[in-house]
PDB file of C-alpha atoms in Angstrom:
ATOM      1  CA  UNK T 997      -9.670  15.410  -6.582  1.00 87.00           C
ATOM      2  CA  UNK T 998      -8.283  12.505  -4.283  1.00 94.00           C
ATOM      3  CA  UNK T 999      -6.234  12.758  -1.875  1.00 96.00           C
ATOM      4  CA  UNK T1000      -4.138   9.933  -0.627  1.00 97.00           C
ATOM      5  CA  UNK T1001      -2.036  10.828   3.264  1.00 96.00           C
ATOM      6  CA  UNK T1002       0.261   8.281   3.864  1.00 96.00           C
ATOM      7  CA  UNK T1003       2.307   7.375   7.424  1.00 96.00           C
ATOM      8  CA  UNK T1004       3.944   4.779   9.204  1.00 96.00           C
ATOM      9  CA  UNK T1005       7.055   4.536   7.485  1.00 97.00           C
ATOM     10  CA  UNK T1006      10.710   4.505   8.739  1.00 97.00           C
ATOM     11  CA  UNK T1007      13.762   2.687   9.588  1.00 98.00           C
ATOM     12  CA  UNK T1008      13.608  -1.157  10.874  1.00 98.00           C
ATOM     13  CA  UNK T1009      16.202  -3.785  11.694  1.00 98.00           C
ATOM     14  CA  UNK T1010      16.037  -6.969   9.673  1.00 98.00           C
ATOM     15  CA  UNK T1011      13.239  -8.832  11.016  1.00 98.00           C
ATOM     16  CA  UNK T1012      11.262  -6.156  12.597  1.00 98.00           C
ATOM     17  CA  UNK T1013       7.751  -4.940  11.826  1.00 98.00           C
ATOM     18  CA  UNK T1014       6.252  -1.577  10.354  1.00 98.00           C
ATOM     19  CA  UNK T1015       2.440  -0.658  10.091  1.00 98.00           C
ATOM     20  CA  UNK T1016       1.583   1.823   7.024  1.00 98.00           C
ATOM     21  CA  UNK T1017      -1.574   3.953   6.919  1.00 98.00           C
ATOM     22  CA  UNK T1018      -3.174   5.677   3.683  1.00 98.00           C
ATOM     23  CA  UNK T1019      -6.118   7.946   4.275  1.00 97.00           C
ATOM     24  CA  UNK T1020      -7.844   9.005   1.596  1.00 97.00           C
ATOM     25  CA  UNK T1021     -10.438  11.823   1.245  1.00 95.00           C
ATOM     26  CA  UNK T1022     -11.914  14.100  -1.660  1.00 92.00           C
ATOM     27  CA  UNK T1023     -13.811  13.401  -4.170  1.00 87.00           C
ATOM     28  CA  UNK T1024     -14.072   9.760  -4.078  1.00 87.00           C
ATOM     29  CA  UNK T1025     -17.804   9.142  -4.435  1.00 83.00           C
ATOM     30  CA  UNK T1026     -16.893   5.034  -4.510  1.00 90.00           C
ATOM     31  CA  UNK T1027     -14.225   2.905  -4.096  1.00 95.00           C
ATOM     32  CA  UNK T1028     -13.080   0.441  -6.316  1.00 96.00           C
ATOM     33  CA  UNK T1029     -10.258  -1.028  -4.315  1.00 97.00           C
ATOM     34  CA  UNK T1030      -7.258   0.325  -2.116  1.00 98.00           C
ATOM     35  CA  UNK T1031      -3.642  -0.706  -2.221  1.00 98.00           C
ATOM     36  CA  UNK T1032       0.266  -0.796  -2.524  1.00 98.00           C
ATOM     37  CA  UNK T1033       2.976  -0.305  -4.468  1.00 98.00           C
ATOM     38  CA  UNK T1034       6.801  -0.011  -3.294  1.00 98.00           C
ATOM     39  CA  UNK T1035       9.622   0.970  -5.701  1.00 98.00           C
ATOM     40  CA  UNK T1036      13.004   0.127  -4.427  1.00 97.00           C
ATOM     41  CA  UNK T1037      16.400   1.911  -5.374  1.00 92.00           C
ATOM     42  CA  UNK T1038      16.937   1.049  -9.051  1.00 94.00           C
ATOM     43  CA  UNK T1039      13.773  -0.555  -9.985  1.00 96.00           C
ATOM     44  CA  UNK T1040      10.949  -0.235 -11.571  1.00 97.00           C
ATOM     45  CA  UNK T1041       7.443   0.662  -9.045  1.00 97.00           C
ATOM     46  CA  UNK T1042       5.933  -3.322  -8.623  1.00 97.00           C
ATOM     47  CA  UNK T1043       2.790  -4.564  -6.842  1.00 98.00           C
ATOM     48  CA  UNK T1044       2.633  -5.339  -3.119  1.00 98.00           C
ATOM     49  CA  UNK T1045      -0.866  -5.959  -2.325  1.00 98.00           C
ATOM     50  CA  UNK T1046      -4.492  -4.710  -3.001  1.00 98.00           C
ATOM     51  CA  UNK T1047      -7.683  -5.286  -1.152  1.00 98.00           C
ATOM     52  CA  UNK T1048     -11.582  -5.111  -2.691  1.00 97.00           C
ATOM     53  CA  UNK T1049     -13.634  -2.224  -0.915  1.00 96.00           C
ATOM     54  CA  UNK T1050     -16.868  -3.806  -1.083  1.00 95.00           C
ATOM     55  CA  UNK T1051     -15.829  -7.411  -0.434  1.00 97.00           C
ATOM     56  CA  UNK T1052     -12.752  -7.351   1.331  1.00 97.00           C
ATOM     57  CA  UNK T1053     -10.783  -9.830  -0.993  1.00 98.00           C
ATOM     58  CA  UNK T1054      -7.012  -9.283  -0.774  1.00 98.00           C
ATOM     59  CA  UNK T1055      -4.197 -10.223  -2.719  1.00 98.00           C
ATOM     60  CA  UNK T1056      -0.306 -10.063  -2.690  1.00 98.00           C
ATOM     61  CA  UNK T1057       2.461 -10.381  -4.450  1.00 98.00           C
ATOM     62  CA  UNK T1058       4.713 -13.469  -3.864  1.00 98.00           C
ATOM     63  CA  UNK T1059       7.607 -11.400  -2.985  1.00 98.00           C
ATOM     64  CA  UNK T1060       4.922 -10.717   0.424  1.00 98.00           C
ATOM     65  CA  UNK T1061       2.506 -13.268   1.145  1.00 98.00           C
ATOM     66  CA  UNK T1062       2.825 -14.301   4.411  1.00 98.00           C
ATOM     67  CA  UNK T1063       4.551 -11.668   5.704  1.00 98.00           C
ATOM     68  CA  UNK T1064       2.432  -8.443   4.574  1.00 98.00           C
ATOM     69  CA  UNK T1065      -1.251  -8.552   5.404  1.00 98.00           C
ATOM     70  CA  UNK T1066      -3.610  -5.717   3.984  1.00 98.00           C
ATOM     71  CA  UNK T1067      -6.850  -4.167   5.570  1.00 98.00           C
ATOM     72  CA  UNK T1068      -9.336  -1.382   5.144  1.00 97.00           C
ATOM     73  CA  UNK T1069     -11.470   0.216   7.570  1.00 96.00           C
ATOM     74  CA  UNK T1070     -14.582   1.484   5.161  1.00 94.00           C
ATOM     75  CA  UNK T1071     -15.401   4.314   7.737  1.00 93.00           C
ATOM     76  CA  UNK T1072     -12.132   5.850   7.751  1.00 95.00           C
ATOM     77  CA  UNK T1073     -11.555   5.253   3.800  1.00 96.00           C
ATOM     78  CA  UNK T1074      -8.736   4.197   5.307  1.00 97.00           C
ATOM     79  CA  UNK T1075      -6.121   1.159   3.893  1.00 98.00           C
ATOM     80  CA  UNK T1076      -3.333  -0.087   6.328  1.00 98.00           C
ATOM     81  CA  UNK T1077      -0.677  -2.612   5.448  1.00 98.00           C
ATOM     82  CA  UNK T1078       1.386  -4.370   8.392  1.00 98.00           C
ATOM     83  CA  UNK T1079       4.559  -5.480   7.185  1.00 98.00           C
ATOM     84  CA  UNK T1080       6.452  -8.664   9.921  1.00 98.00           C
ATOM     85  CA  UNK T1081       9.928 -10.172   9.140  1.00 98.00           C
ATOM     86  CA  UNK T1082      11.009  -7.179   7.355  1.00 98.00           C
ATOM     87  CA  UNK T1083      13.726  -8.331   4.840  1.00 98.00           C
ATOM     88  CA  UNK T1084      16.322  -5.373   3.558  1.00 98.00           C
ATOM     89  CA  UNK T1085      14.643  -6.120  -0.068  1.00 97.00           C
ATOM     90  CA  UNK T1086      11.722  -4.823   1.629  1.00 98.00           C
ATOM     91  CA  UNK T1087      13.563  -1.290   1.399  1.00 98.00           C
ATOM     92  CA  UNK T1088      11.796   0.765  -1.347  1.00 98.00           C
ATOM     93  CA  UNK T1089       9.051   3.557  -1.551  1.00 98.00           C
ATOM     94  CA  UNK T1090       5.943   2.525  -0.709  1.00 98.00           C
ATOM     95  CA  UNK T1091       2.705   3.913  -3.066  1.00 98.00           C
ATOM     96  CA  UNK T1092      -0.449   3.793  -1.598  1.00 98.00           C
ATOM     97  CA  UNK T1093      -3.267   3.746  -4.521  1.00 98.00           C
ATOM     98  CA  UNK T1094      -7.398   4.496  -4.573  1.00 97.00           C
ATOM     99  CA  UNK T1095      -8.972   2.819  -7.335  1.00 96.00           C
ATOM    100  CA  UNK T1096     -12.670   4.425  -8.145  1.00 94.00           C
ATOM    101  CA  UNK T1097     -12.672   2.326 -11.314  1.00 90.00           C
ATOM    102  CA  UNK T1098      -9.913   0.524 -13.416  1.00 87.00           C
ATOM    103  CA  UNK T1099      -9.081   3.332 -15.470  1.00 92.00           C
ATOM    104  CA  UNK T1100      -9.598   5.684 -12.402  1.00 93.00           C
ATOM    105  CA  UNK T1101      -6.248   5.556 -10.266  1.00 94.00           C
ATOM    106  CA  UNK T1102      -5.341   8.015  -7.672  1.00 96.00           C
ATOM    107  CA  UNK T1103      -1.627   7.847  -6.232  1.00 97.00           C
ATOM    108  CA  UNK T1104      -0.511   8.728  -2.691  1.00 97.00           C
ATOM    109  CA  UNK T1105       3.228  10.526  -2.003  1.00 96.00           C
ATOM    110  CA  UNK T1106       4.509   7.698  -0.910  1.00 97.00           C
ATOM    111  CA  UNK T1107       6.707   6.781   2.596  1.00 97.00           C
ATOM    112  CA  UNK T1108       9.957   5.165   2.911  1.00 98.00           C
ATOM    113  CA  UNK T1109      10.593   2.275   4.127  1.00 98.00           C
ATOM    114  CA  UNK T1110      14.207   1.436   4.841  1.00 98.00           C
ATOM    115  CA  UNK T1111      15.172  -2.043   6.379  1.00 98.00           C
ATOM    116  CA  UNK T1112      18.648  -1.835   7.331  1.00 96.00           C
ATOM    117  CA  UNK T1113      21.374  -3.317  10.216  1.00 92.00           C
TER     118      UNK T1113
END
């Protein structure tokens, strides 16, 4: 199986910055592509961001661009996403996710994120 170790996540002030880290390791054999998910209080789990393993191609959800930027290091198997002006609607669980193939979607813990005054 896959295993997906997530870290980085805490409490921020509006504004602030947080760095996440997914590791995965297992059977993997090939990636697909890595990304995110977050799932705040109330609502339904949405996309955040995902990033090709082969290519490095990256893309976000509105709700982020500009302020969320995704990256891999292919060594590790590693994903990271670094989160800047941290908004409180930013609060939610984040999901980190290993795709081997579309219909082949692995799921990490997921860490909390909580952006709060």
């Amino acid at each position: 199986q896959v295993q997906l170790v997530e870290s980085g996540g805490g409490l921020v002030q509006p504004g602030g910055s947080l760095r996440l880290s997914c590791a995965a390791s297992g059977s993997i054999s090939s990636i697909s592509a890595m990304g995110w998910y977050r799932q705040a209080p109330g609502k339904e789990r949405d996309f955040a961001a995902t990033i090709s393993w082969s290519t490095g191609s990256t893309s976000y959800a509105d709700s982020v661009k500009g302020r969320f930027t995704i990256s891999r290091d292919n060594a590790k198997n590693t994903v990271y996403l670094q989160m800047n002006s941290l908004k409180p609607e930013d609060t939610a669980v984040y999901y980190c996710y290993l795709e081997r193939a579309y219909w082949d979607k692995y799921w990490g813990q997921g860490t909390q994120v909580t952006v709060s005054s």
